[in-house]
N, CA, C and O atoms as a Tinker XYZ file with bonds, in Angstrom:
   268  protein
     1  N    107.306000  108.185000   72.634000    73     2
     2  CA   105.874000  107.035000   73.051000    64     1     3
     3  C    105.111000  107.479000   72.993000    63     2     4     5
     4  O    104.677000  108.598000   73.268000    81     3
     5  N    104.602000  106.085000   72.352000    73     3     6
     6  CA   103.590000  106.170000   71.927000    64     5     7
     7  C    102.307000  106.696000   73.171000    63     6     8     9
     8  O    102.525000  106.709000   74.382000    81     7
     9  N    101.014000  107.091000   72.532000    73     7    10
    10  CA    99.743000  106.373000   73.584000    64     9    11
    11  C    100.116000  105.738000   74.579000    63    10    12    13
    12  O    100.608000  105.702000   75.707000    81    11
    13  N     99.592000  105.145000   73.521000    73    11    14
    14  CA    99.402000  103.851000   74.276000    64    13    15
    15  C    100.165000  102.834000   75.632000    63    14    16    17
    16  O     99.788000  102.135000   76.573000    81    15
    17  N    101.675000  103.381000   74.887000    73    15    18
    18  CA   102.482000  103.205000   75.628000    64    17    19
    19  C    101.991000  103.946000   77.003000    63    18    20    21
    20  O    101.653000  103.260000   77.967000    81    19
    21  N    101.976000  104.848000   77.034000    73    19    22
    22  CA   101.579000  106.314000   78.659000    64    21    23
    23  C    100.842000  105.944000   79.046000    63    22    24    25
    24  O    101.020000  105.872000   80.262000    81    23
    25  N     99.215000  105.298000   78.530000    73    23    26
    26  CA    97.985000  104.949000   78.761000    64    25    27
    27  C     98.552000  103.033000   79.833000    63    26    28    29
    28  O     98.138000  102.728000   80.951000    81    27
    29  N     99.397000  102.293000   79.068000    73    27    30
    30  CA    99.943000  100.981000   79.543000    64    29    31
    31  C    100.632000  101.311000   81.011000    63    30    32    33
    32  O    100.612000  100.600000   82.017000    81    31
    33  N    101.300000  102.715000   80.811000    73    31    34
    34  CA   102.045000  103.067000   82.234000    64    33    35
    35  C    101.353000  103.719000   83.203000    63    34    36    37
    36  O    101.983000  103.921000   84.241000    81    35
    37  N     99.908000  104.215000   83.139000    73    35    38
    38  CA    99.557000  105.090000   83.832000    64    37    39
    39  C     99.016000  103.759000   84.898000    63    38    40    41
    40  O     99.141000  103.508000   86.097000    81    39
    41  N     98.393000  103.131000   83.777000    73    39    42
    42  CA    96.917000  101.858000   84.312000    64    41    43
    43  C     98.281000  101.325000   85.665000    63    42    44    45
    44  O     98.005000  101.626000   86.826000    81    43
    45  N     99.199000  100.820000   85.487000    73    43    46
    46  CA    99.798000  100.079000   85.674000    64    45    47
    47  C    100.171000  100.969000   86.938000    63    46    48    49
    48  O     99.993000  100.359000   87.992000    81    47
    49  N    100.685000  102.377000   87.094000    73    47    50
    50  CA   101.514000  103.491000   88.459000    64    49    51
    51  C    100.141000  103.357000   89.030000    63    50    52    53
    52  O    100.247000  102.454000   89.861000    81    51
    53  N     98.350000  103.974000   89.016000    73    51    54
    54  CA    97.286000  103.440000   89.164000    64    53    55
    55  C     96.964000  102.416000   89.777000    63    54    56    57
    56  O     96.435000  102.542000   90.882000    81    55
    57  N     97.132000  101.477000   89.375000    73    55    58
    58  CA    97.093000   99.289000   90.232000    64    57    59
    59  C     97.883000   99.973000   90.936000    63    58    60    61
    60  O     97.196000  100.491000   91.817000    81    59
    61  N     98.782000  100.224000   91.030000    73    59    62
    62  CA    99.994000   99.803000   92.668000    64    61    63
    63  C     99.486000  100.478000   93.497000    63    62    64    65
    64  O     98.991000   99.860000   94.439000    81    63
    65  N     99.394000  101.901000   93.511000    73    63    66
    66  CA    99.264000  103.244000   93.945000    64    65    67
    67  C     97.562000  102.480000   95.508000    63    66    68    69
    68  O     97.573000  102.349000   96.732000    81    67
    69  N     96.389000  102.203000   94.324000    73    67    70
    70  CA    95.644000  101.060000   94.984000    64    69    71
    71  C     95.778000  100.306000   95.958000    63    70    72    73
    72  O     95.340000  100.161000   97.099000    81    71
    73  N     96.733000   99.693000   95.010000    73    71    74
    74  CA    96.797000   98.264000   96.060000    64    73    75
    75  C     97.757000   98.443000   97.205000    63    74    76    77
    76  O     97.707000   97.555000   98.057000    81    75
    77  N     98.738000   99.548000   97.418000    73    75    78
    78  CA    99.468000  100.112000   98.017000    64    77    79
    79  C     98.361000  100.347000   99.016000    63    78    80    81
    80  O     97.971000   99.398000   99.697000    81    79
    81  N     97.723000  101.781000   99.176000    73    79    82
    82  CA    96.420000  102.414000   99.950000    64    81    83
    83  C     95.451000  101.416000  100.470000    63    82    84    85
    84  O     94.707000  101.688000  101.413000    81    83
    85  N     95.446000  100.178000   99.825000    73    83    86
    86  CA    94.931000   99.196000  100.343000    64    85    87
    87  C     95.511000   98.624000  101.409000    63    86    88    89
    88  O     95.531000   98.792000  102.629000    81    87
    89  N     95.911000   98.002000  100.723000    73    87    90
    90  CA    97.274000   97.183000  101.833000    64    89    91
    91  C     96.860000   97.884000  102.796000    63    90    92    93
    92  O     96.033000   97.437000  103.591000    81    91
    93  N     97.551000   99.558000  102.923000    73    91    94
    94  CA    98.297000   99.712000  104.108000    64    93    95
    95  C     96.959000  100.248000  105.112000    63    94    96    97
    96  O     96.931000  100.368000  106.336000    81    95
    97  N     96.214000  100.432000  104.404000    73    95    98
    98  CA    94.634000  100.698000  105.583000    64    97    99
    99  C     93.776000   99.941000  105.980000    63    98   100   101
   100  O     92.748000  100.410000  106.470000    81    99
   101  N     93.974000   98.522000  105.870000    73    99   102
   102  CA    94.071000   96.757000  106.419000    64   101   103
   103  C     95.373000   96.942000  107.349000    63   102   104   105
   104  O     95.552000   96.547000  108.502000    81   103
   105  N     95.911000   97.397000  106.810000    73   103   106
   106  CA    96.844000   96.822000  108.548000    64   105   107
   107  C     97.010000   97.923000  109.804000    63   106   108   109
   108  O     97.443000   97.895000  110.956000    81   107
   109  N     96.403000   98.917000  108.889000    73   107   110
   110  CA    95.911000  100.383000  109.978000    64   109   111
   111  C     94.945000  100.051000  110.872000    63   110   112   113
   112  O     94.840000  100.658000  111.938000    81   111
   113  N     94.395000   99.365000  110.635000    73   111   114
   114  CA    93.172000   99.026000  110.894000    64   113   115
   115  C     92.767000   97.616000  111.812000    63   114   116   117
   116  O     92.024000   97.293000  112.740000    81   115
   117  N     93.766000   97.026000  110.907000    73   115   118
   118  CA    93.901000   95.501000  112.561000    64   117   119
   119  C     94.416000   95.955000  113.252000    63   118   120   121
   120  O     93.937000   95.857000  114.382000    81   119
   121  N     95.703000   96.748000  113.112000    73   119   122
   122  CA    96.045000   97.290000  114.008000    64   121   123
   123  C     95.643000   97.931000  115.059000    63   122   124   125
   124  O     96.489000   98.048000  115.946000    81   123
   125  N     94.524000   98.426000  115.260000    73   123   126
   126  CA    93.060000   99.394000  115.877000    64   125   127
   127  C     92.225000   98.903000  116.590000    63   126   128   129
   128  O     91.562000   99.313000  117.543000    81   127
   129  N     92.378000   97.096000  115.539000    73   127   130
   130  CA    91.769000   96.242000  116.993000    64   129   131
   131  C     92.774000   95.610000  117.570000    63   130   132   133
   132  O     92.239000   95.153000  118.580000    81   131
   133  N     94.155000   95.204000  117.594000    73   131   134
   134  CA    94.359000   94.498000  118.204000    64   133   135
   135  C     95.078000   95.717000  119.339000    63   134   136   137
   136  O     95.720000   95.110000  120.196000    81   135
   137  N     95.102000   96.451000  119.440000    73   135   138
   138  CA    94.957000   97.746000  120.407000    64   137   139
   139  C     93.416000   98.224000  120.647000    63   138   140   141
   140  O     93.194000   99.408000  120.903000    81   139
   141  N     92.565000   97.460000  120.576000    73   139   142
   142  CA    91.817000   97.445000  120.969000    64   141   143
   143  C     90.999000   96.370000  122.186000    63   142   144   145
   144  O     90.156000   96.415000  123.083000    81   143
   145  N     91.738000   95.613000  121.623000    73   143   146
   146  CA    91.269000   93.780000  122.227000    64   145   147
   147  C     92.664000   94.079000  123.296000    63   146   148   149
   148  O     92.430000   93.538000  124.376000    81   147
   149  N     93.219000   94.364000  123.295000    73   147   150
   150  CA    94.284000   94.051000  123.745000    64   149   151
   151  C     94.270000   94.741000  125.413000    63   150   152   153
   152  O     94.685000   94.265000  126.469000    81   151
   153  N     93.455000   96.345000  125.030000    73   151   154
   154  CA    93.151000   97.250000  126.020000    64   153   155
   155  C     91.741000   96.258000  126.639000    63   154   156   157
   156  O     92.330000   95.693000  127.561000    81   155
   157  N     91.252000   96.075000  126.660000    73   155   158
   158  CA    89.721000   95.328000  127.096000    64   157   159
   159  C     89.995000   93.994000  127.191000    63   158   160   161
   160  O     88.977000   93.348000  127.440000    81   159
   161  N     91.285000   93.143000  127.055000    73   159   162
   162  CA    91.544000   92.253000  127.432000    64   161   163
   163  C     92.500000   92.785000  129.028000    63   162   164   165
   164  O     92.197000   92.167000  130.048000    81   163
   165  N     93.463000   93.764000  129.126000    73   163   166
   166  CA    93.698000   94.203000  130.347000    64   165   167
   167  C     92.965000   94.610000  131.675000    63   166   168   169
   168  O     93.052000   94.456000  132.893000    81   167
   169  N     91.729000   95.586000  130.150000    73   167   170
   170  CA    90.757000   95.780000  131.393000    64   169   171
   171  C     90.667000   94.535000  132.422000    63   170   172   173
   172  O     91.163000   94.862000  133.500000    81   171
   173  N     90.344000   93.648000  132.417000    73   171   174
   174  CA    89.629000   92.397000  132.887000    64   173   175
   175  C     90.350000   91.348000  132.970000    63   174   176   177
   176  O     90.059000   90.228000  132.550000    81   175
   177  N     92.121000   91.956000  133.971000    73   175   178
   178  CA    92.740000   91.161000  134.477000    64   177   179
   179  C     92.990000   89.573000  133.713000    63   178   180   181
   180  O     92.716000   88.409000  134.004000    81   179
   181  N     93.781000   90.400000  132.397000    73   179   182
   182  CA    93.659000   89.380000  131.489000    64   181   183
   183  C     95.238000   89.885000  131.128000    63   182   184   185
   184  O     95.514000   90.986000  131.603000    81   183
   185  N     96.086000   89.357000  130.510000    73   183   186
   186  CA    97.206000   89.165000  128.978000    64   185   187
   187  C     97.751000   88.568000  128.696000    63   186   188   189
   188  O     98.496000   87.664000  129.076000    81   187
   189  N     97.004000   89.637000  126.900000    73   187   190
   190  CA    96.643000   88.695000  125.503000    64   189   191
   191  C     98.038000   88.457000  125.187000    63   190   192   193
   192  O     99.124000   88.832000  125.631000    81   191
   193  N     97.531000   87.534000  124.060000    73   191   194
   194  CA    97.974000   86.989000  123.470000    64   193   195
   195  C     98.126000   87.200000  121.866000    63   194   196   197
   196  O     97.273000   86.632000  121.184000    81   195
   197  N     99.450000   88.205000  120.966000    73   195   198
   198  CA    98.378000   88.306000  119.818000    64   197   199
   199  C    100.033000   87.800000  118.911000    63   198   200   201
   200  O    101.185000   88.199000  119.076000    81   199
   201  N     99.517000   86.909000  118.082000    73   199   202
   202  CA   100.515000   85.574000  117.051000    64   201   203
   203  C    100.098000   87.494000  115.368000    63   202   204   205
   204  O     99.001000   88.031000  115.208000    81   203
   205  N    100.879000   87.713000  114.914000    73   203   206
   206  CA   100.259000   88.257000  113.916000    64   205   207
   207  C    101.036000   88.367000  112.318000    63   206   208   209
   208  O    102.226000   88.317000  112.630000    81   207
   209  N    101.001000   88.445000  111.334000    73   207   210
   210  CA   102.850000   88.089000  110.019000    64   209   211
   211  C    103.455000   89.694000  109.815000    63   210   212   213
   212  O    104.154000   90.287000  110.636000    81   211
   213  N    103.027000   90.175000  108.603000    73   211   214
   214  CA   104.336000   90.999000  108.219000    64   213   215
   215  C    102.364000   91.963000  108.068000    63   214   216   217
   216  O    101.239000   91.597000  107.731000    81   215
   217  N    103.081000   93.405000  108.614000    73   215   218
   218  CA   101.865000   93.466000  108.277000    64   217   219
   219  C    100.840000   93.689000  109.257000    63   218   220   221
   220  O    100.156000   94.708000  109.353000    81   219
   221  N    100.805000   93.064000  109.696000    73   219   222
   222  CA    99.282000   92.445000  110.347000    64   221   223
   223  C     98.157000   91.837000  109.939000    63   222   224   225
   224  O     97.121000   91.574000  110.549000    81   223
   225  N     98.540000   91.620000  108.661000    73   223   226
   226  CA    97.493000   91.430000  107.320000    64   225   227
   227  C     96.906000   90.540000  108.004000    63   226   228   229
   228  O     95.684000   90.649000  108.115000    81   227
   229  N     97.653000   89.308000  108.716000    73   227   230
   230  CA    97.079000   88.006000  109.162000    64   229   231
   231  C     97.105000   88.024000  111.127000    63   230   232   233
   232  O     97.788000   88.680000  111.914000    81   231
   233  N     96.399000   87.343000  111.265000    73   231   234
   234  CA    97.087000   87.803000  112.477000    64   233   235
   235  C     95.605000   87.068000  114.436000    63   234   236   237
   236  O     94.468000   87.530000  114.530000    81   235
   237  N     96.038000   86.273000  115.250000    73   235   238
   238  CA    95.365000   85.723000  116.338000    64   237   239
   239  C     95.500000   86.587000  117.310000    63   238   240   241
   240  O     96.551000   87.186000  117.539000    81   239
   241  N     94.105000   86.755000  118.160000    73   239   242
   242  CA    94.562000   86.535000  119.118000    64   241   243
   243  C     93.480000   86.067000  120.835000    63   242   244   245
   244  O     92.272000   85.930000  121.026000    81   243
   245  N     94.038000   86.017000  121.253000    73   243   246
   246  CA    93.201000   84.933000  123.226000    64   245   247
   247  C     93.870000   86.699000  123.867000    63   246   248   249
   248  O     94.452000   87.726000  123.517000    81   247
   249  N     93.259000   86.029000  124.960000    73   247   250
   250  CA    93.180000   86.629000  126.412000    64   249   251
   251  C     93.192000   86.105000  126.536000    63   250   252   253
   252  O     92.544000   85.423000  125.742000    81   251
   253  N     93.836000   85.371000  127.613000    73   251   254
   254  CA    94.686000   84.066000  129.362000    64   253   255
   255  C     93.983000   85.267000  130.217000    63   254   256   257
   256  O     94.091000   86.494000  130.214000    81   255
   257  N     93.186000   84.288000  130.975000    73   255   258
   258  CA    92.715000   85.878000  132.342000    64   257   259
   259  C     93.808000   84.606000  132.990000    63   258   260   261
   260  O     94.078000   83.498000  132.527000    81   259
   261  N     94.293000   85.317000  134.280000    73   259   262
   262  CA    95.036000   85.055000  135.923000    64   261   263
   263  C     94.095000   84.953000  136.308000    63   262   264   265
   264  O     93.076000   85.630000  136.442000    81   263
   265  N     94.552000   83.710000  136.587000    73   263   266
   266  CA    93.159000   83.389000  137.846000    64   265   267
   267  C     94.731000   83.730000  139.366000    63   266   268
   268  O     94.457000   83.660000  140.564000    81   267
């Protein structure tokens, strides 16, 4: 293999690992944020309503208070 090919492969692998790390980090912190918001909603006597997509990259949260 030529050195140029090895460099392209290394850059591709490094790019893939970086993107995978960033996506997993975003998913982790969104999950933590949803968990904290849900806990606080339960503390005030509400019922959390969460809608999220794959890996929690996009989500909507609302707390419906029980009367």
